[in-house]
Short mmCIF file of C-alpha atoms and ligand atoms in Angstrom, two decimals:
data_model
loop_
_atom_site.label_atom_id
_atom_site.label_comp_id
_atom_site.label_asym_id
_atom_site.label_seq_id
_atom_site.Cartn_x
_atom_site.Cartn_y
_atom_site.Cartn_z
CA MET A 1 -3.27 17.89 20.71
CA LYS A 2 -1.37 20.79 19.64
CA ILE A 3 1.04 21.67 16.56
CA GLY A 4 3.86 24.17 17.36
CA ASN A 5 1.46 27.07 18.44
CA ASP A 6 -1.76 27.27 16.50
CA ILE A 7 -2.26 23.88 14.78
CA TYR A 8 -4.13 21.34 16.27
CA TYR A 9 -4.78 18.04 14.94
CA VAL A 10 -8.48 17.18 14.12
CA GLY A 11 -7.52 13.75 13.22
CA VAL A 12 -9.66 10.49 13.71
CA ASN A 13 -8.89 6.60 14.19
CA ASP A 14 -10.13 4.11 11.50
CA HIS A 15 -10.24 0.69 13.51
CA GLN A 16 -13.35 -0.45 11.20
CA ILE A 17 -11.62 -0.65 8.45
CA ASP A 18 -11.14 -3.79 6.95
CA LEU A 19 -9.13 -3.27 3.11
CA PHE A 20 -7.61 0.34 3.18
CA GLU A 21 -8.12 1.45 -0.15
CA GLY A 22 -10.16 -1.85 -1.10
CA GLN A 23 -7.39 -4.15 -1.56
CA TYR A 24 -4.85 -3.41 2.00
CA VAL A 25 -4.97 -5.21 4.92
CA VAL A 26 -4.34 -3.10 7.98
CA PRO A 27 -3.89 -4.88 11.32
CA ASN A 28 -3.60 -2.13 13.87
CA GLY A 29 -6.24 0.70 11.95
CA MET A 30 -5.52 3.46 10.03
CA SER A 31 -5.74 7.57 10.81
CA TYR A 32 -7.17 10.06 8.38
CA ASN A 33 -5.50 13.30 9.12
CA SER A 34 -7.03 17.27 9.84
CA TYR A 35 -5.65 19.97 10.69
CA VAL A 36 -7.04 23.90 11.80
CA ILE A 37 -5.24 26.25 11.87
CA MET A 38 -5.76 29.66 14.18
CA ASP A 39 -4.68 32.71 13.04
CA GLU A 40 -6.44 35.83 12.17
CA LYS A 41 -7.69 33.69 9.49
CA ILE A 42 -8.27 30.25 10.03
CA ALA A 43 -7.73 27.67 7.84
CA VAL A 44 -8.71 24.04 7.82
CA MET A 45 -6.49 21.23 6.54
CA ASP A 46 -8.70 18.66 4.89
CA THR A 47 -11.29 16.27 5.72
CA VAL A 48 -11.37 12.88 6.69
CA ASP A 49 -13.28 9.71 5.35
CA ALA A 50 -16.82 9.87 5.27
CA ASN A 51 -17.33 7.13 7.81
CA PHE A 52 -16.06 9.44 10.55
CA LYS A 53 -17.84 12.47 9.37
CA ASP A 54 -19.00 13.83 13.79
CA GLU A 55 -16.10 12.89 14.73
CA TRP A 56 -14.53 14.67 12.45
CA LEU A 57 -16.94 17.57 12.82
CA GLU A 58 -16.91 18.03 16.69
CA ASN A 59 -12.94 17.78 16.86
CA VAL A 60 -13.23 21.17 14.51
CA ALA A 61 -15.51 23.01 17.03
CA LYS A 62 -13.94 21.86 19.91
CA VAL A 63 -11.22 23.92 17.99
CA LEU A 64 -12.22 26.40 16.57
CA ASP A 65 -14.89 27.49 20.24
CA GLY A 66 -17.27 29.08 18.28
CA ALA A 67 -15.42 30.80 15.88
CA LYS A 68 -15.73 30.80 11.61
CA PRO A 69 -13.47 29.17 9.96
CA ASP A 70 -12.45 31.15 6.82
CA TYR A 71 -10.65 28.76 4.98
CA LEU A 72 -10.99 24.67 3.13
CA VAL A 73 -7.89 23.64 2.06
CA VAL A 74 -8.13 20.86 -0.66
CA GLN A 75 -4.90 18.58 -1.33
CA HIS A 76 -5.95 15.30 -1.93
CA MET A 77 -8.90 14.87 -3.51
CA GLU A 78 -8.69 11.44 -2.68
CA PRO A 79 -12.33 10.11 -0.67
CA ASP A 80 -10.65 9.10 2.58
CA HIS A 81 -9.37 12.40 3.11
CA ALA A 82 -12.34 14.69 1.20
CA ALA A 83 -15.39 13.13 1.54
CA ASN A 84 -16.53 15.88 3.70
CA ILE A 85 -15.97 18.74 2.31
CA GLU A 86 -20.01 19.24 1.67
CA ASN A 87 -20.62 17.66 5.17
CA PHE A 88 -18.21 20.96 6.31
CA MET A 89 -19.74 23.28 4.41
CA LYS A 90 -22.94 22.49 5.36
CA ALA A 91 -21.79 23.46 9.56
CA TYR A 92 -20.02 25.97 7.80
CA PRO A 93 -21.48 27.87 4.54
CA ASP A 94 -19.03 31.15 5.01
CA THR A 95 -15.90 29.16 4.41
CA THR A 96 -13.62 29.39 1.41
CA VAL A 97 -12.19 26.40 -0.25
CA VAL A 98 -8.76 26.75 -1.14
CA ALA A 99 -7.57 24.05 -4.04
CA ASN A 100 -6.47 24.33 -7.55
CA THR A 101 -8.08 24.09 -10.89
CA LYS A 102 -7.75 20.24 -10.92
CA THR A 103 -8.83 19.50 -7.32
CA PHE A 104 -12.43 21.61 -8.43
CA THR A 105 -12.89 19.76 -11.50
CA MET A 106 -12.63 16.35 -8.86
CA MET A 107 -14.83 17.75 -6.28
CA GLY A 108 -17.79 18.91 -9.26
CA ASN A 109 -17.56 14.61 -10.08
CA PHE A 110 -16.88 14.00 -6.29
CA PHE A 111 -20.02 16.32 -5.15
CA ARG A 112 -22.89 16.15 -8.55
CA ASN A 113 -24.95 18.89 -6.10
CA LEU A 114 -22.21 20.83 -3.93
CA ASN A 115 -22.43 24.82 -5.47
CA LEU A 116 -19.25 26.53 -4.25
CA ASP A 117 -20.56 30.15 -6.53
CA GLY A 118 -17.88 32.76 -4.72
CA LYS A 119 -16.74 30.37 -2.36
CA LYS A 120 -13.04 29.28 -4.19
CA LEU A 121 -10.09 29.81 -3.66
CA VAL A 122 -7.92 28.66 -7.47
CA VAL A 123 -4.92 28.65 -6.41
CA ALA A 124 -1.77 28.36 -8.43
CA ASN A 125 1.51 25.43 -8.02
CA GLY A 126 3.60 28.41 -5.77
CA ASP A 127 1.08 30.60 -4.74
CA SER A 128 0.74 31.82 -0.91
CA LEU A 129 -2.10 32.67 1.16
CA THR A 130 -1.59 34.78 4.40
CA LEU A 131 -3.38 33.81 7.37
CA GLY A 132 -2.09 36.74 9.76
CA LYS A 133 1.17 35.40 11.36
CA HIS A 134 0.94 32.48 9.37
CA VAL A 135 1.29 31.97 4.91
CA LEU A 136 1.32 29.00 3.78
CA THR A 137 2.13 28.15 -0.12
CA PHE A 138 1.80 25.61 -2.08
CA VAL A 139 4.09 22.86 -3.98
CA PHE A 140 1.87 20.59 -6.96
CA ALA A 141 2.73 17.11 -6.56
CA PRO A 142 1.35 15.61 -9.10
CA MET A 143 1.16 12.18 -9.23
CA VAL A 144 1.70 11.78 -5.87
CA HIS A 145 -0.43 10.27 -5.45
CA TRP A 146 -3.20 11.69 -7.77
CA PRO A 147 -3.32 14.95 -10.20
CA GLU A 148 -4.43 17.49 -8.73
CA VAL A 149 -2.24 16.94 -5.08
CA MET A 150 -0.04 19.13 -3.83
CA VAL A 151 1.69 20.09 -0.85
CA THR A 152 1.45 22.92 1.84
CA TYR A 153 4.77 24.80 3.35
CA ASP A 154 3.66 26.81 6.43
CA SER A 155 6.31 29.06 6.39
CA THR A 156 5.53 30.60 10.27
CA ASP A 157 6.08 27.21 12.07
CA LYS A 158 7.76 25.71 9.00
CA VAL A 159 5.52 22.68 8.92
CA LEU A 160 4.93 21.15 5.80
CA PHE A 161 1.10 19.21 5.40
CA SER A 162 2.68 16.98 3.19
CA ALA A 163 -0.56 15.49 1.85
CA ASP A 164 -0.27 11.07 1.58
CA GLY A 165 3.44 11.53 1.10
CA PHE A 166 5.87 10.20 4.84
CA GLY A 167 2.32 9.05 5.49
CA LYS A 168 1.91 5.46 6.83
CA PHE A 169 -0.89 2.85 7.60
CA GLY A 170 -1.54 1.98 11.21
CA ALA A 171 -4.22 4.35 13.47
CA LEU A 172 -2.12 6.45 15.54
CA ASP A 173 -3.42 5.10 19.26
CA VAL A 174 -1.20 1.93 18.21
CA GLU A 175 2.80 2.50 19.01
CA GLU A 176 4.16 0.86 16.42
CA ASP A 177 7.52 1.44 14.00
CA TRP A 178 6.85 3.80 11.25
CA ASP A 179 9.23 2.18 8.45
CA CYS A 180 7.89 -1.11 8.27
CA GLU A 181 4.19 0.36 7.49
CA ALA A 182 5.84 3.28 5.61
CA ARG A 183 7.32 1.82 3.35
CA ARG A 184 4.00 -0.98 2.58
CA TYR A 185 2.41 2.08 2.76
CA TYR A 186 4.70 3.90 -0.08
CA ILE A 187 5.50 1.90 -2.35
CA GLY A 188 1.68 -0.42 -2.94
CA ILE A 189 0.43 3.51 -3.19
CA VAL A 190 3.00 5.67 -4.53
CA GLY A 191 5.72 3.24 -5.73
CA LYS A 192 4.35 3.45 -9.10
CA TYR A 193 5.19 7.68 -9.51
CA GLY A 194 8.99 7.42 -7.98
CA ALA A 195 9.50 10.40 -10.60
CA GLN A 196 7.19 12.22 -9.38
CA VAL A 197 8.50 11.26 -5.69
CA GLN A 198 11.88 12.16 -6.35
CA LYS A 199 10.31 15.95 -7.90
CA LEU A 200 9.00 16.74 -4.48
CA LEU A 201 11.45 15.61 -2.48
CA LYS A 202 13.94 18.47 -4.68
CA ALA A 203 11.31 20.88 -3.89
CA ALA A 204 11.15 19.84 -0.58
CA ALA A 205 14.52 20.61 -0.38
CA THR A 206 14.66 24.05 -0.45
CA LEU A 207 12.55 24.47 2.46
CA ASP A 208 13.18 24.71 6.18
CA ILE A 209 10.87 21.97 7.40
CA GLN A 210 10.89 21.31 11.62
CA THR A 211 7.66 19.29 11.01
CA ILE A 212 6.21 17.01 9.07
CA CYS A 213 2.40 17.30 9.34
CA PRO A 214 0.27 13.98 6.46
CA LEU A 215 -2.73 12.48 5.88
CA HIS A 216 -1.84 9.68 7.04
CA GLY A 217 0.14 8.46 9.96
CA PRO A 218 2.16 10.23 13.46
CA ILE A 219 3.33 13.99 13.07
CA LEU A 220 6.85 13.69 12.42
CA THR A 221 8.55 16.28 13.91
CA GLU A 222 12.44 14.76 15.12
CA ASN A 223 14.98 13.31 13.34
CA LEU A 224 13.64 14.15 9.72
CA GLY A 225 16.71 13.14 7.85
CA HIS A 226 15.62 9.64 8.61
CA TYR A 227 12.15 9.64 7.35
CA LEU A 228 13.26 11.71 3.89
CA GLU A 229 16.39 9.24 3.29
CA LYS A 230 13.73 6.84 3.32
CA TYR A 231 11.51 8.23 0.32
CA ASP A 232 14.83 9.41 -0.99
CA ILE A 233 15.67 5.48 -1.39
CA TRP A 234 12.34 4.17 -1.93
CA SER A 235 11.22 6.57 -4.75
CA SER A 236 14.65 6.26 -6.74
CA TYR A 237 14.20 2.50 -6.37
CA LYS A 238 17.57 1.92 -4.95
CA VAL A 239 17.85 -1.49 -2.49
CA GLU A 240 17.80 -0.50 0.47
CA SER A 241 18.65 -4.01 2.99
CA GLU A 242 20.69 -6.48 1.19
CA GLY A 243 19.30 -9.54 1.61
CA VAL A 244 17.36 -12.18 -0.13
CA VAL A 245 13.01 -12.53 -1.00
CA ILE A 246 11.49 -15.94 -1.79
CA ALA A 247 7.95 -16.12 -3.06
CA TYR A 248 6.25 -19.01 -4.39
CA THR A 249 3.39 -20.93 -5.08
CA SER A 250 3.26 -24.22 -4.34
CA VAL A 251 -0.29 -26.32 -4.75
CA TYR A 252 0.65 -29.95 -3.35
CA GLY A 253 4.16 -28.99 -1.02
CA ASN A 254 7.03 -30.01 -4.20
CA THR A 255 7.87 -25.96 -4.76
CA LYS A 256 7.32 -25.32 -1.49
CA LYS A 257 9.76 -28.18 -0.68
CA ALA A 258 12.51 -26.58 -3.28
CA VAL A 259 11.80 -23.15 -1.67
CA GLU A 260 12.70 -24.60 2.13
CA LEU A 261 16.00 -25.98 1.00
CA LEU A 262 16.89 -22.53 -0.18
CA ALA A 263 16.03 -20.28 2.37
CA GLN A 264 18.00 -23.37 4.44
CA LYS A 265 20.98 -23.64 2.40
CA LEU A 266 20.87 -19.15 2.40
CA GLU A 267 20.63 -19.10 6.37
CA GLU A 268 23.59 -22.17 6.33
CA LYS A 269 25.82 -19.72 4.17
CA GLY A 270 25.08 -16.39 6.03
CA CYS A 271 22.97 -14.36 4.23
CA PRO A 272 21.91 -11.32 5.82
CA LYS A 273 18.59 -11.71 5.72
CA VAL A 274 15.60 -14.09 3.89
CA THR A 275 12.38 -13.64 4.20
CA VAL A 276 10.05 -16.37 2.43
CA PHE A 277 6.52 -15.34 1.69
CA ASP A 278 3.56 -18.50 0.08
CA LEU A 279 1.44 -15.67 -1.94
CA ALA A 280 -1.93 -17.74 -1.85
CA ARG A 281 -1.81 -17.28 1.96
CA ASP A 282 0.77 -14.44 3.42
CA ASP A 283 0.22 -10.13 2.34
CA MET A 284 0.73 -9.78 -1.21
CA ALA A 285 1.58 -5.95 -0.08
CA LYS A 286 4.21 -6.81 2.26
CA ALA A 287 5.38 -9.52 -0.25
CA VAL A 288 5.39 -6.29 -2.61
CA GLU A 289 7.04 -3.85 -0.46
CA ASP A 290 10.36 -6.48 0.65
CA ALA A 291 11.00 -7.14 -3.05
CA PHE A 292 11.70 -3.08 -3.02
CA ARG A 293 13.37 -3.05 -0.23
CA TYR A 294 15.94 -5.91 -0.92
CA GLY A 295 18.20 -6.67 -4.06
CA LYS A 296 17.42 -9.99 -4.05
CA LEU A 297 14.46 -12.24 -5.48
CA VAL A 298 13.41 -15.50 -5.83
CA LEU A 299 10.70 -17.14 -8.13
CA ALA A 300 9.00 -19.82 -7.31
CA THR A 301 6.09 -21.34 -9.43
CA ILE A 302 4.40 -23.38 -11.33
CA THR A 303 3.06 -24.32 -14.76
CA TYR A 304 -0.71 -24.44 -15.01
CA ASN A 305 -3.05 -23.77 -17.84
CA GLY A 306 0.01 -23.23 -19.81
CA ASP A 307 1.05 -20.07 -17.85
CA ILE A 308 2.34 -19.28 -14.27
CA PHE A 309 0.02 -19.77 -10.74
CA PRO A 310 -2.61 -17.03 -10.80
CA PHE A 311 -1.68 -15.90 -7.39
CA MET A 312 2.39 -15.71 -9.05
CA ARG A 313 0.60 -13.58 -11.97
CA THR A 314 -0.44 -10.58 -10.07
CA TYR A 315 2.47 -10.76 -8.19
CA ILE A 316 5.08 -9.95 -10.70
CA GLU A 317 2.14 -7.60 -12.34
CA ASN A 318 1.94 -5.57 -8.78
CA LEU A 319 6.26 -5.39 -8.73
CA THR A 320 6.51 -4.84 -12.67
CA GLU A 321 3.23 -1.84 -12.61
CA ARG A 322 5.42 -0.40 -9.59
CA SER A 323 8.59 0.34 -11.45
CA TYR A 324 10.51 -2.57 -10.73
CA GLN A 325 13.51 -1.89 -11.02
CA ASN A 326 17.75 -2.32 -10.45
CA ARG A 327 17.10 -5.73 -8.68
CA THR A 328 18.53 -9.72 -9.15
CA ILE A 329 15.63 -11.96 -9.26
CA GLY A 330 16.32 -16.38 -9.98
CA LEU A 331 13.54 -18.47 -11.02
CA ILE A 332 12.28 -21.81 -9.15
CA GLU A 333 10.34 -23.14 -11.93
CA ASN A 334 8.16 -26.85 -11.78
CA GLY A 335 6.30 -28.46 -14.48
CA SER A 336 5.33 -32.05 -14.77
CA TRP A 337 4.87 -31.51 -18.15
CA ALA A 338 5.63 -29.15 -21.02
CA PRO A 339 7.50 -26.52 -17.99
CA ALA A 340 7.03 -22.83 -19.45
CA ALA A 341 7.19 -21.02 -16.43
CA ALA A 342 10.52 -20.01 -16.00
CA ARG A 343 9.96 -17.78 -19.49
CA ILE A 344 6.91 -17.14 -18.34
CA MET A 345 8.26 -15.45 -15.56
CA GLN A 346 11.37 -14.00 -17.61
CA GLY A 347 8.92 -12.82 -20.15
CA MET A 348 6.67 -10.42 -17.93
CA PHE A 349 9.87 -8.38 -16.55
CA GLU A 350 10.79 -7.55 -20.28
CA LYS A 351 10.07 -4.38 -19.87
CA SER A 352 12.09 -3.83 -16.16
CA LYS A 353 14.93 -1.91 -16.20
CA ASN A 354 18.83 -3.36 -15.05
CA ILE A 355 16.94 -6.47 -13.95
CA THR A 356 20.13 -8.51 -13.67
CA TRP A 357 18.84 -12.98 -13.86
CA LEU A 358 21.21 -15.69 -11.89
CA GLU A 359 23.18 -17.82 -13.67
CA ASN A 360 21.53 -21.10 -11.59
CA ASN A 361 17.78 -21.96 -11.59
CA VAL A 362 16.29 -24.54 -11.22
CA LYS A 363 13.98 -26.61 -13.06
CA ILE A 364 11.32 -29.27 -11.00
CA THR A 365 9.32 -31.70 -13.42
CA SER A 366 7.21 -32.83 -10.26
CA SER A 367 8.83 -33.16 -7.73
CA LEU A 368 12.94 -33.09 -6.23
CA SER A 369 15.52 -34.61 -8.02
CA GLU A 370 19.63 -34.63 -7.08
CA ALA A 371 19.85 -32.75 -9.78
CA ASN A 372 17.86 -30.15 -8.06
CA GLU A 373 19.02 -30.57 -4.74
CA ALA A 374 22.58 -29.42 -6.65
CA GLU A 375 20.41 -27.01 -8.71
CA ILE A 376 19.60 -25.54 -5.71
CA GLU A 377 22.83 -25.60 -3.42
CA ALA A 378 24.57 -23.81 -6.70
CA MET A 379 21.59 -20.96 -6.47
CA ALA A 380 22.41 -20.00 -2.54
CA GLU A 381 26.07 -19.70 -3.55
CA GLU A 382 25.53 -17.33 -6.37
CA LEU A 383 22.69 -15.81 -4.46
CA CYS A 384 25.56 -15.18 -1.56
CA LYS A 385 27.85 -14.05 -3.71
FE1 LIG B 401 -4.72 8.85 1.66
FE2 LIG B 401 -4.57 9.17 -2.04
O1 LIG B 401 -4.92 9.49 -0.19
#
């Protein structure tokens, strides 16, 4: 695949993967993108996951068509992109590796036997590399998603090679909506680093960008304002859509009954969107994604071993470690004796910024009572205000 005049896609699709980064289900697989810029000097942009060494080297060789690459630009050292640096250097030993100081340190730690003496070009933030027609400028983007990350701007074709930024789950041979899987990817993987993404967006705003080439997901060529706007919303923790997320755990179905009644009442009252997650069974990453997408969240769980049910603890930790903020939260607790779940859940958000707590919460003692039904009605009313 050709992008612009001299840029070629040489990435791969992964349909074998069970869990991306060891935890995310990816029903439509994953792509690891890599690019070759054919100019007077030839640059290869990043490598791919270890399992795709042969396919990737073949893709690169086809584009090179007998030519020798001059540079391997390494924007990110995470092994989904960097695993084949040593294999590439074995195939093309005269290549110069272009990276920053942090990247070279990590490279030494990942590849203990790789000797790059005389084959390193260390770049600083803002440095440029001229390939001929193409001039590449390196912009450091620490913590988007690791500290060594840099993105690369090609001012000739106005292409931003954006590393993990603007990436998504899903292989490129599967058609699917960008927003949902890009949001689940962003919130899950980069969600904690909103401030750093904001910084990168500010730097990007000074550039004339016509194409975004990320390391995962499709190359973006049209309507770039849409993607930039989504990234701005996500990285500033703003509410993207009006709606209520109800996340629950239920052992014997009594807490679930409360959740179902609440969802029904919200729908009856015309709530724009209600999504319900059983945290023991549904995709945790999707439940986390939706909590960041919508403005209101109801958490329903039981008191368990003097704490809360483990899946709920994990869920709340997933939110707070990603800087969950600027949202409204309601609580449904169930306890057959000494209920403590509401207090514990609220306490877990102690350091979260700008949380509005509902006045109407629900306290169940074993099974739903008439009083609980009235509490749920009041909670629905308050959520719909
Ligand atoms: Fe796709 Fe942070 O690696």
